[in-house]
Amino acid sequence: MNRTVLVTAHTGRGAAIESARLVIDRLVEAGLSVRVLDVEADDIGCLGADVVVNEPSAAKDVEVMIVLGGDGSLLRSAELARPTGTPLLGVNLGHVGFLAEAEVADLAAAVDSVVAGRYDVEERMTIDVLARQNGQVIADTWALNEITVEKQERMLEVVAEIDGRPLSRWGCDGVICATPTGSTAYAFSAGGPVVWPEVEAMLMVPISAHALFARPLVVSPRSTLAVEILPDTPGGVLWCDGRRRFDLPSGARVEVRRGTEPVRLARLHGVESTGAPFTDRLVAKFELPVQGWRGRVRP
């Protein structure tokens, strides 16, 4: 059976280009078919790979998509991989890299694990987003990390809603609706809780709200969240994963539900610094102090 891997890289970084070439050479040498995106092919300039158009069809019939870069690169790649259910394997070349499975020092071992099929696939919850103005749909999209309703210039005046019931009115810089995956991204910076990826929930986190009750909320994945921009107040902007932008006029309503399609991530076996429990990832990524820990007393 022909096995195909799609390799994509943050071509603005020399290290990512060099790593992509190494990955492609190693995969081709192992007998796997390799694809690269047409928008990256000239920069990567690697023989042995098929060049495909930068659209979701690029990931069709692909076993796994190897992403070389930071979390932004992986979020970009998720737009290609989600429609076909192709697993993403991130190799971190950025700063925190929470979504990545491997660090660049483990690149060769990570590729070898893919060649040997030593990986599992986990599904990450997404959110679907619908924005309306006077009942007319003005945006229909999705996100893996979060959506934000943000001010453009002046403070937003919004009403938050949970399951069809009004919760509170906020004057704020914005409102974040996030998945557990996104809990360590923008929502974390805004004071939201860290939610373990296997927990099924959605978060609503106000940004710099001028209100007595403006706490981060964790709600059921079966809930519907909504943010309404009050009429006769300044409009705002809808951002999805910090990548897709939609203008929101005064009076717009944004509804958020659990996504109909997850994003799939590959998790490796047999690579020392990968496949770690989420707690260990938190400690490593945020450099949390754990000195003095003795662990469970064993009989």
PDB file of C-alpha atoms in Angstrom:
ATOM      1  CA  MET A   1       0.000   0.000   0.000  1.00  0.00           C
ATOM      2  CA  ASN A   2       1.310   3.417  -0.982  1.00  0.00           C
ATOM      3  CA  ARG A   3       1.877   5.635   2.071  1.00  0.00           C
ATOM      4  CA  THR A   4       1.831   9.392   1.580  1.00  0.00           C
ATOM      5  CA  VAL A   5       2.996  12.157   3.922  1.00  0.00           C
ATOM      6  CA  LEU A   6       2.374  15.872   3.420  1.00  0.00           C
ATOM      7  CA  VAL A   7       5.219  18.060   4.708  1.00  0.00           C
ATOM      8  CA  THR A   8       4.640  21.765   5.379  1.00  0.00           C
ATOM      9  CA  ALA A   9       6.963  24.319   6.924  1.00  0.00           C
ATOM     10  CA  HIS A  10       7.176  27.912   8.116  1.00  0.00           C
ATOM     11  CA  THR A  11       9.296  28.953   5.156  1.00  0.00           C
ATOM     12  CA  GLY A  12      10.068  32.307   6.725  1.00  0.00           C
ATOM     13  CA  ARG A  13      12.468  30.469   9.029  1.00  0.00           C
ATOM     14  CA  GLY A  14      15.678  29.032   7.663  1.00  0.00           C
ATOM     15  CA  ALA A  15      15.637  26.289  10.289  1.00  0.00           C
ATOM     16  CA  ALA A  16      12.205  25.152   9.117  1.00  0.00           C
ATOM     17  CA  ILE A  17      13.329  24.939   5.487  1.00  0.00           C
ATOM     18  CA  GLU A  18      16.412  22.922   6.408  1.00  0.00           C
ATOM     19  CA  SER A  19      14.331  20.639   8.627  1.00  0.00           C
ATOM     20  CA  ALA A  20      11.774  20.124   5.845  1.00  0.00           C
ATOM     21  CA  ARG A  21      14.515  18.994   3.479  1.00  0.00           C
ATOM     22  CA  LEU A  22      15.823  16.523   6.038  1.00  0.00           C
ATOM     23  CA  VAL A  23      12.334  15.155   6.662  1.00  0.00           C
ATOM     24  CA  ILE A  24      11.574  14.752   2.967  1.00  0.00           C
ATOM     25  CA  ASP A  25      14.891  13.032   2.251  1.00  0.00           C
ATOM     26  CA  ARG A  26      14.369  10.610   5.130  1.00  0.00           C
ATOM     27  CA  LEU A  27      10.781   9.783   4.115  1.00  0.00           C
ATOM     28  CA  VAL A  28      11.655   9.270   0.432  1.00  0.00           C
ATOM     29  CA  GLU A  29      14.603   7.089   1.406  1.00  0.00           C
ATOM     30  CA  ALA A  30      12.203   4.934   3.461  1.00  0.00           C
ATOM     31  CA  GLY A  31       9.969   4.478   0.408  1.00  0.00           C
ATOM     32  CA  LEU A  32       7.117   6.817   1.346  1.00  0.00           C
ATOM     33  CA  SER A  33       5.517   9.262  -1.078  1.00  0.00           C
ATOM     34  CA  VAL A  34       5.875  12.911  -0.055  1.00  0.00           C
ATOM     35  CA  ARG A  35       3.850  15.989  -0.951  1.00  0.00           C
ATOM     36  CA  VAL A  36       4.730  19.668  -0.483  1.00  0.00           C
ATOM     37  CA  LEU A  37       2.515  22.704  -1.013  1.00  0.00           C
ATOM     38  CA  ASP A  38       3.000  24.785  -4.150  1.00  0.00           C
ATOM     39  CA  VAL A  39       3.390  27.965  -2.067  1.00  0.00           C
ATOM     40  CA  GLU A  40       6.355  26.402  -0.231  1.00  0.00           C
ATOM     41  CA  ALA A  41       7.940  24.243  -2.932  1.00  0.00           C
ATOM     42  CA  ASP A  42      10.338  26.862  -4.307  1.00  0.00           C
ATOM     43  CA  ASP A  43      11.681  27.695  -0.836  1.00  0.00           C
ATOM     44  CA  ILE A  44      12.069  24.060   0.174  1.00  0.00           C
ATOM     45  CA  GLY A  45      13.452  23.083  -3.228  1.00  0.00           C
ATOM     46  CA  CYS A  46      13.635  19.388  -2.440  1.00  0.00           C
ATOM     47  CA  LEU A  47      13.701  16.655  -5.074  1.00  0.00           C
ATOM     48  CA  GLY A  48      11.564  13.576  -4.658  1.00  0.00           C
ATOM     49  CA  ALA A  49       8.384  15.350  -3.482  1.00  0.00           C
ATOM     50  CA  ASP A  50       5.155  15.933  -5.405  1.00  0.00           C
ATOM     51  CA  VAL A  51       3.946  19.535  -5.485  1.00  0.00           C
ATOM     52  CA  VAL A  52       0.237  20.016  -4.698  1.00  0.00           C
ATOM     53  CA  VAL A  53      -2.065  23.034  -4.587  1.00  0.00           C
ATOM     54  CA  ASN A  54      -2.453  24.772  -1.225  1.00  0.00           C
ATOM     55  CA  GLU A  55      -6.045  23.722  -0.535  1.00  0.00           C
ATOM     56  CA  PRO A  56      -7.759  20.933   1.464  1.00  0.00           C
ATOM     57  CA  SER A  57      -7.458  18.488  -1.452  1.00  0.00           C
ATOM     58  CA  ALA A  58      -3.687  18.499  -0.765  1.00  0.00           C
ATOM     59  CA  ALA A  59      -4.338  16.325   2.310  1.00  0.00           C
ATOM     60  CA  LYS A  60      -6.607  13.812   0.581  1.00  0.00           C
ATOM     61  CA  ASP A  61      -5.383  10.215   1.059  1.00  0.00           C
ATOM     62  CA  VAL A  62      -2.488  11.470   3.202  1.00  0.00           C
ATOM     63  CA  GLU A  63      -1.539   9.289   6.166  1.00  0.00           C
ATOM     64  CA  VAL A  64      -0.124  12.107   8.269  1.00  0.00           C
ATOM     65  CA  MET A  65       0.815  15.758   7.795  1.00  0.00           C
ATOM     66  CA  ILE A  66       4.144  16.828   9.316  1.00  0.00           C
ATOM     67  CA  VAL A  67       4.168  20.513  10.279  1.00  0.00           C
ATOM     68  CA  LEU A  68       7.481  22.263  10.928  1.00  0.00           C
ATOM     69  CA  GLY A  69       7.036  25.550  12.781  1.00  0.00           C
ATOM     70  CA  GLY A  70       5.156  26.891  15.783  1.00  0.00           C
ATOM     71  CA  ASP A  71       1.544  26.724  16.895  1.00  0.00           C
ATOM     72  CA  GLY A  72       0.607  29.269  14.222  1.00  0.00           C
ATOM     73  CA  SER A  73       1.895  26.920  11.534  1.00  0.00           C
ATOM     74  CA  LEU A  74      -0.113  24.057  12.984  1.00  0.00           C
ATOM     75  CA  LEU A  75      -3.288  26.153  13.118  1.00  0.00           C
ATOM     76  CA  ARG A  76      -2.756  27.061   9.471  1.00  0.00           C
ATOM     77  CA  SER A  77      -2.240  23.412   8.583  1.00  0.00           C
ATOM     78  CA  ALA A  78      -5.390  22.428  10.475  1.00  0.00           C
ATOM     79  CA  GLU A  79      -7.395  24.305   7.848  1.00  0.00           C
ATOM     80  CA  LEU A  80      -6.076  21.853   5.252  1.00  0.00           C
ATOM     81  CA  ALA A  81      -6.232  18.711   7.377  1.00  0.00           C
ATOM     82  CA  ARG A  82      -9.620  19.035   9.098  1.00  0.00           C
ATOM     83  CA  PRO A  83     -11.871  18.401   6.037  1.00  0.00           C
ATOM     84  CA  THR A  84     -10.096  15.104   5.254  1.00  0.00           C
ATOM     85  CA  GLY A  85      -9.479  14.022   8.860  1.00  0.00           C
ATOM     86  CA  THR A  86      -5.719  13.874   8.251  1.00  0.00           C
ATOM     87  CA  PRO A  87      -3.676  13.698  11.493  1.00  0.00           C
ATOM     88  CA  LEU A  88      -1.228  16.534  12.166  1.00  0.00           C
ATOM     89  CA  LEU A  89       2.219  15.959  13.621  1.00  0.00           C
ATOM     90  CA  GLY A  90       3.767  19.205  14.797  1.00  0.00           C
ATOM     91  CA  VAL A  91       7.515  19.710  15.211  1.00  0.00           C
ATOM     92  CA  ASN A  92       8.122  22.823  17.288  1.00  0.00           C
ATOM     93  CA  LEU A  93      10.441  25.441  15.846  1.00  0.00           C
ATOM     94  CA  GLY A  94       8.712  28.320  17.627  1.00  0.00           C
ATOM     95  CA  HIS A  95       8.574  29.474  21.238  1.00  0.00           C
ATOM     96  CA  VAL A  96       6.024  27.639  23.407  1.00  0.00           C
ATOM     97  CA  GLY A  97       4.666  25.240  20.797  1.00  0.00           C
ATOM     98  CA  PHE A  98       1.878  23.718  22.896  1.00  0.00           C
ATOM     99  CA  LEU A  99       0.281  21.920  19.958  1.00  0.00           C
ATOM    100  CA  ALA A 100       3.531  20.382  18.722  1.00  0.00           C
ATOM    101  CA  GLU A 101       4.328  16.758  19.439  1.00  0.00           C
ATOM    102  CA  ALA A 102       8.097  16.916  19.007  1.00  0.00           C
ATOM    103  CA  GLU A 103      10.967  19.372  19.372  1.00  0.00           C
ATOM    104  CA  VAL A 104      13.449  19.924  16.562  1.00  0.00           C
ATOM    105  CA  ALA A 105      16.115  17.951  18.473  1.00  0.00           C
ATOM    106  CA  ASP A 106      13.867  14.873  18.132  1.00  0.00           C
ATOM    107  CA  LEU A 107      13.209  15.373  14.422  1.00  0.00           C
ATOM    108  CA  ALA A 108      14.951  12.246  13.142  1.00  0.00           C
ATOM    109  CA  ALA A 109      13.349  10.033  15.798  1.00  0.00           C
ATOM    110  CA  ALA A 110       9.939  11.549  15.047  1.00  0.00           C
ATOM    111  CA  VAL A 111      10.276  10.781  11.330  1.00  0.00           C
ATOM    112  CA  ASP A 112      11.411   7.249  12.109  1.00  0.00           C
ATOM    113  CA  SER A 113       8.307   6.789  14.293  1.00  0.00           C
ATOM    114  CA  VAL A 114       6.104   7.878  11.389  1.00  0.00           C
ATOM    115  CA  VAL A 115       7.876   5.507   9.012  1.00  0.00           C
ATOM    116  CA  ALA A 116       7.417   2.638  11.484  1.00  0.00           C
ATOM    117  CA  GLY A 117       3.792   3.606  12.190  1.00  0.00           C
ATOM    118  CA  ARG A 118       4.555   4.092  15.882  1.00  0.00           C
ATOM    119  CA  TYR A 119       1.965   6.714  16.673  1.00  0.00           C
ATOM    120  CA  ASP A 120      -1.588   7.081  17.904  1.00  0.00           C
ATOM    121  CA  VAL A 121      -4.173   9.598  16.794  1.00  0.00           C
ATOM    122  CA  GLU A 122      -6.236  11.696  19.192  1.00  0.00           C
ATOM    123  CA  GLU A 123      -9.144  13.940  18.344  1.00  0.00           C
ATOM    124  CA  ARG A 124      -9.288  17.530  19.531  1.00  0.00           C
ATOM    125  CA  MET A 125     -12.620  19.255  19.901  1.00  0.00           C
ATOM    126  CA  THR A 126     -13.313  22.269  17.677  1.00  0.00           C
ATOM    127  CA  ILE A 127     -15.989  24.969  17.753  1.00  0.00           C
ATOM    128  CA  ASP A 128     -18.320  26.079  14.970  1.00  0.00           C
ATOM    129  CA  VAL A 129     -19.138  29.761  14.736  1.00  0.00           C
ATOM    130  CA  LEU A 130     -22.070  31.583  13.149  1.00  0.00           C
ATOM    131  CA  ALA A 131     -22.352  35.383  13.078  1.00  0.00           C
ATOM    132  CA  ARG A 132     -25.596  37.113  12.117  1.00  0.00           C
ATOM    133  CA  GLN A 133     -26.732  40.670  11.528  1.00  0.00           C
ATOM    134  CA  ASN A 134     -30.518  41.191  11.546  1.00  0.00           C
ATOM    135  CA  GLY A 135     -30.946  37.458  10.965  1.00  0.00           C
ATOM    136  CA  GLN A 136     -28.619  37.379   7.954  1.00  0.00           C
ATOM    137  CA  VAL A 137     -25.515  35.176   8.183  1.00  0.00           C
ATOM    138  CA  ILE A 138     -22.359  37.289   7.826  1.00  0.00           C
ATOM    139  CA  ALA A 139     -19.804  34.632   8.909  1.00  0.00           C
ATOM    140  CA  ASP A 140     -19.883  30.830   9.073  1.00  0.00           C
ATOM    141  CA  THR A 141     -16.578  29.338  10.214  1.00  0.00           C
ATOM    142  CA  TRP A 142     -14.785  27.300  12.904  1.00  0.00           C
ATOM    143  CA  ALA A 143     -11.776  27.275  15.225  1.00  0.00           C
ATOM    144  CA  LEU A 144      -9.486  24.819  16.974  1.00  0.00           C
ATOM    145  CA  ASN A 145      -8.222  27.146  19.717  1.00  0.00           C
ATOM    146  CA  GLU A 146     -10.686  29.988  20.096  1.00  0.00           C
ATOM    147  CA  ILE A 147     -12.835  32.680  18.587  1.00  0.00           C
ATOM    148  CA  THR A 148     -12.730  36.214  19.900  1.00  0.00           C
ATOM    149  CA  VAL A 149     -15.194  39.047  19.576  1.00  0.00           C
ATOM    150  CA  GLU A 150     -12.931  42.088  19.948  1.00  0.00           C
ATOM    151  CA  LYS A 151     -13.205  45.841  19.888  1.00  0.00           C
ATOM    152  CA  GLN A 152     -11.863  47.791  16.927  1.00  0.00           C
ATOM    153  CA  GLU A 153     -11.200  51.140  18.557  1.00  0.00           C
ATOM    154  CA  ARG A 154     -13.592  51.824  21.414  1.00  0.00           C
ATOM    155  CA  MET A 155     -14.742  49.472  24.161  1.00  0.00           C
ATOM    156  CA  LEU A 156     -17.365  46.905  23.197  1.00  0.00           C
ATOM    157  CA  GLU A 157     -20.766  46.760  24.859  1.00  0.00           C
ATOM    158  CA  VAL A 158     -21.967  43.155  24.756  1.00  0.00           C
ATOM    159  CA  VAL A 159     -24.445  40.787  26.357  1.00  0.00           C
ATOM    160  CA  ALA A 160     -23.282  37.208  26.947  1.00  0.00           C
ATOM    161  CA  GLU A 161     -25.752  34.350  26.594  1.00  0.00           C
ATOM    162  CA  ILE A 162     -25.607  30.664  27.599  1.00  0.00           C
ATOM    163  CA  ASP A 163     -28.153  28.193  26.182  1.00  0.00           C
ATOM    164  CA  GLY A 164     -30.579  30.870  25.145  1.00  0.00           C
ATOM    165  CA  ARG A 165     -30.556  32.725  28.468  1.00  0.00           C
ATOM    166  CA  PRO A 166     -28.868  36.101  29.110  1.00  0.00           C
ATOM    167  CA  LEU A 167     -25.950  35.906  31.526  1.00  0.00           C
ATOM    168  CA  SER A 168     -24.453  39.381  31.890  1.00  0.00           C
ATOM    169  CA  ARG A 169     -23.746  42.652  30.114  1.00  0.00           C
ATOM    170  CA  TRP A 170     -20.120  43.704  29.815  1.00  0.00           C
ATOM    171  CA  GLY A 171     -18.259  46.753  28.679  1.00  0.00           C
ATOM    172  CA  CYS A 172     -15.009  45.098  27.637  1.00  0.00           C
ATOM    173  CA  ASP A 173     -12.152  44.782  25.179  1.00  0.00           C
ATOM    174  CA  GLY A 174     -13.647  41.516  23.954  1.00  0.00           C
ATOM    175  CA  VAL A 175     -14.886  38.014  24.740  1.00  0.00           C
ATOM    176  CA  ILE A 176     -13.069  34.719  24.089  1.00  0.00           C
ATOM    177  CA  CYS A 177     -14.880  31.435  23.438  1.00  0.00           C
ATOM    178  CA  ALA A 178     -12.332  28.616  23.555  1.00  0.00           C
ATOM    179  CA  THR A 179     -11.880  24.864  23.427  1.00  0.00           C
ATOM    180  CA  PRO A 180      -9.776  22.935  25.986  1.00  0.00           C
ATOM    181  CA  THR A 181      -6.976  22.991  23.387  1.00  0.00           C
ATOM    182  CA  GLY A 182      -7.243  26.779  23.296  1.00  0.00           C
ATOM    183  CA  SER A 183      -7.279  27.115  27.080  1.00  0.00           C
ATOM    184  CA  THR A 184      -3.474  27.483  27.062  1.00  0.00           C
ATOM    185  CA  ALA A 185      -3.533  30.127  24.307  1.00  0.00           C
ATOM    186  CA  TYR A 186      -5.328  33.498  24.312  1.00  0.00           C
ATOM    187  CA  ALA A 187      -7.784  32.422  27.017  1.00  0.00           C
ATOM    188  CA  PHE A 188      -4.860  31.655  29.328  1.00  0.00           C
ATOM    189  CA  SER A 189      -3.377  35.116  28.772  1.00  0.00           C
ATOM    190  CA  ALA A 190      -6.773  36.660  29.596  1.00  0.00           C
ATOM    191  CA  GLY A 191      -6.928  34.858  32.954  1.00  0.00           C
ATOM    192  CA  GLY A 192      -8.869  31.752  31.964  1.00  0.00           C
ATOM    193  CA  PRO A 193      -8.323  28.294  33.481  1.00  0.00           C
ATOM    194  CA  VAL A 194      -6.109  25.574  32.026  1.00  0.00           C
ATOM    195  CA  VAL A 195      -8.338  22.718  30.869  1.00  0.00           C
ATOM    196  CA  TRP A 196      -6.879  19.284  30.171  1.00  0.00           C
ATOM    197  CA  PRO A 197      -7.374  18.316  26.493  1.00  0.00           C
ATOM    198  CA  GLU A 198      -9.435  15.208  27.269  1.00  0.00           C
ATOM    199  CA  VAL A 199     -12.009  17.294  29.152  1.00  0.00           C
ATOM    200  CA  GLU A 200     -14.993  18.041  26.941  1.00  0.00           C
ATOM    201  CA  ALA A 201     -16.028  21.625  27.646  1.00  0.00           C
ATOM    202  CA  MET A 202     -16.122  25.133  26.238  1.00  0.00           C
ATOM    203  CA  LEU A 203     -14.797  28.302  27.836  1.00  0.00           C
ATOM    204  CA  MET A 204     -16.088  31.861  27.822  1.00  0.00           C
ATOM    205  CA  VAL A 205     -13.537  34.416  29.035  1.00  0.00           C
ATOM    206  CA  PRO A 206     -14.216  38.186  29.107  1.00  0.00           C
ATOM    207  CA  ILE A 207     -11.255  40.424  28.235  1.00  0.00           C
ATOM    208  CA  SER A 208     -10.726  43.406  30.569  1.00  0.00           C
ATOM    209  CA  ALA A 209     -14.419  43.661  31.418  1.00  0.00           C
ATOM    210  CA  HIS A 210     -15.697  46.611  33.450  1.00  0.00           C
ATOM    211  CA  ALA A 211     -18.213  44.592  35.465  1.00  0.00           C
ATOM    212  CA  LEU A 212     -18.643  43.097  38.914  1.00  0.00           C
ATOM    213  CA  PHE A 213     -19.297  39.615  37.490  1.00  0.00           C
ATOM    214  CA  ALA A 214     -16.786  38.913  34.729  1.00  0.00           C
ATOM    215  CA  ARG A 215     -15.273  35.554  35.648  1.00  0.00           C
ATOM    216  CA  PRO A 216     -14.081  32.909  33.190  1.00  0.00           C
ATOM    217  CA  LEU A 217     -16.778  30.293  32.614  1.00  0.00           C
ATOM    218  CA  VAL A 218     -16.482  26.582  31.822  1.00  0.00           C
ATOM    219  CA  VAL A 219     -19.644  25.151  30.284  1.00  0.00           C
ATOM    220  CA  SER A 220     -20.934  21.911  28.818  1.00  0.00           C
ATOM    221  CA  PRO A 221     -19.839  20.936  25.295  1.00  0.00           C
ATOM    222  CA  ARG A 222     -23.550  20.583  24.525  1.00  0.00           C
ATOM    223  CA  SER A 223     -24.170  24.254  25.328  1.00  0.00           C
ATOM    224  CA  THR A 224     -24.569  27.108  22.885  1.00  0.00           C
ATOM    225  CA  LEU A 225     -22.673  30.306  23.693  1.00  0.00           C
ATOM    226  CA  ALA A 226     -23.605  33.655  22.219  1.00  0.00           C
ATOM    227  CA  VAL A 227     -22.200  37.174  22.314  1.00  0.00           C
ATOM    228  CA  GLU A 228     -24.398  40.061  21.156  1.00  0.00           C
ATOM    229  CA  ILE A 229     -22.963  43.485  20.370  1.00  0.00           C
ATOM    230  CA  LEU A 230     -25.531  45.969  21.623  1.00  0.00           C
ATOM    231  CA  PRO A 231     -27.227  48.183  19.038  1.00  0.00           C
ATOM    232  CA  ASP A 232     -26.167  51.821  18.894  1.00  0.00           C
ATOM    233  CA  THR A 233     -22.698  50.916  20.171  1.00  0.00           C
ATOM    234  CA  PRO A 234     -19.434  50.523  18.202  1.00  0.00           C
ATOM    235  CA  GLY A 235     -19.023  47.338  16.185  1.00  0.00           C
ATOM    236  CA  GLY A 236     -16.196  44.858  16.583  1.00  0.00           C
ATOM    237  CA  VAL A 237     -14.162  42.151  14.916  1.00  0.00           C
ATOM    238  CA  LEU A 238     -14.505  38.368  14.939  1.00  0.00           C
ATOM    239  CA  TRP A 239     -11.177  36.493  14.925  1.00  0.00           C
ATOM    240  CA  CYS A 240     -10.921  32.712  14.535  1.00  0.00           C
ATOM    241  CA  ASP A 241      -7.659  31.182  15.786  1.00  0.00           C
ATOM    242  CA  GLY A 242      -6.067  34.584  15.186  1.00  0.00           C
ATOM    243  CA  ARG A 243      -6.116  33.830  11.450  1.00  0.00           C
ATOM    244  CA  ARG A 244      -9.541  34.511   9.939  1.00  0.00           C
ATOM    245  CA  ARG A 245     -11.087  37.957  10.442  1.00  0.00           C
ATOM    246  CA  PHE A 246     -14.664  39.160   9.988  1.00  0.00           C
ATOM    247  CA  ASP A 247     -16.061  42.615  10.687  1.00  0.00           C
ATOM    248  CA  LEU A 248     -18.982  42.693  13.126  1.00  0.00           C
ATOM    249  CA  PRO A 249     -21.331  45.656  12.830  1.00  0.00           C
ATOM    250  CA  SER A 250     -23.272  47.096  15.719  1.00  0.00           C
ATOM    251  CA  GLY A 251     -26.069  44.697  16.693  1.00  0.00           C
ATOM    252  CA  ALA A 252     -24.275  41.580  15.406  1.00  0.00           C
ATOM    253  CA  ARG A 253     -24.760  38.251  17.166  1.00  0.00           C
ATOM    254  CA  VAL A 254     -22.085  35.530  17.336  1.00  0.00           C
ATOM    255  CA  GLU A 255     -23.120  31.963  18.233  1.00  0.00           C
ATOM    256  CA  VAL A 256     -20.647  29.243  19.212  1.00  0.00           C
ATOM    257  CA  ARG A 257     -21.277  25.494  19.377  1.00  0.00           C
ATOM    258  CA  ARG A 258     -19.212  22.337  19.535  1.00  0.00           C
ATOM    259  CA  GLY A 259     -17.677  21.694  16.132  1.00  0.00           C
ATOM    260  CA  THR A 260     -19.088  18.979  13.904  1.00  0.00           C
ATOM    261  CA  GLU A 261     -15.573  17.961  12.803  1.00  0.00           C
ATOM    262  CA  PRO A 262     -12.593  17.529  15.166  1.00  0.00           C
ATOM    263  CA  VAL A 263      -8.943  18.133  14.375  1.00  0.00           C
ATOM    264  CA  ARG A 264      -6.795  15.001  14.662  1.00  0.00           C
ATOM    265  CA  LEU A 265      -3.301  15.088  16.171  1.00  0.00           C
ATOM    266  CA  ALA A 266      -0.665  12.349  15.901  1.00  0.00           C
ATOM    267  CA  ARG A 267       0.995  11.285  19.151  1.00  0.00           C
ATOM    268  CA  LEU A 268       4.283   9.393  18.903  1.00  0.00           C
ATOM    269  CA  HIS A 269       5.606   6.298  20.625  1.00  0.00           C
ATOM    270  CA  GLY A 270       9.204   5.755  21.590  1.00  0.00           C
ATOM    271  CA  VAL A 271      10.491   9.337  21.409  1.00  0.00           C
ATOM    272  CA  GLU A 272      11.768  10.346  24.818  1.00  0.00           C
ATOM    273  CA  SER A 273      10.654  13.979  24.877  1.00  0.00           C
ATOM    274  CA  THR A 274       7.270  13.407  23.226  1.00  0.00           C
ATOM    275  CA  GLY A 275       4.081  11.661  24.175  1.00  0.00           C
ATOM    276  CA  ALA A 276       4.403  13.149  27.657  1.00  0.00           C
ATOM    277  CA  PRO A 277       1.402  13.535  29.978  1.00  0.00           C
ATOM    278  CA  PHE A 278      -0.256  16.939  29.733  1.00  0.00           C
ATOM    279  CA  THR A 279       0.962  17.819  33.227  1.00  0.00           C
ATOM    280  CA  ASP A 280       4.559  17.320  32.086  1.00  0.00           C
ATOM    281  CA  ARG A 281       3.896  19.466  29.031  1.00  0.00           C
ATOM    282  CA  LEU A 282       2.652  22.283  31.250  1.00  0.00           C
ATOM    283  CA  VAL A 283       5.739  22.065  33.433  1.00  0.00           C
ATOM    284  CA  ALA A 284       8.095  22.020  30.443  1.00  0.00           C
ATOM    285  CA  LYS A 285       6.414  24.717  28.347  1.00  0.00           C
ATOM    286  CA  PHE A 286       5.882  27.189  31.205  1.00  0.00           C
ATOM    287  CA  GLU A 287       9.053  26.203  33.075  1.00  0.00           C
ATOM    288  CA  LEU A 288       7.024  25.642  36.252  1.00  0.00           C
ATOM    289  CA  PRO A 289       8.966  25.109  39.508  1.00  0.00           C
ATOM    290  CA  VAL A 290       8.594  21.549  40.776  1.00  0.00           C
ATOM    291  CA  GLN A 291      11.696  21.302  42.940  1.00  0.00           C
ATOM    292  CA  GLY A 292      10.996  19.448  46.165  1.00  0.00           C
ATOM    293  CA  TRP A 293       8.416  17.095  44.676  1.00  0.00           C
ATOM    294  CA  ARG A 294       8.865  13.612  46.105  1.00  0.00           C
ATOM    295  CA  GLY A 295       5.984  11.814  44.467  1.00  0.00           C
ATOM    296  CA  ARG A 296       3.650   9.207  45.796  1.00  0.00           C
ATOM    297  CA  VAL A 297       4.923   7.103  48.698  1.00  0.00           C
ATOM    298  CA  ARG A 298       5.154   3.535  47.459  1.00  0.00           C
ATOM    299  CA  PRO A 299       4.869   0.488  49.736  1.00  0.00           C
TER     300      PRO A 299
END
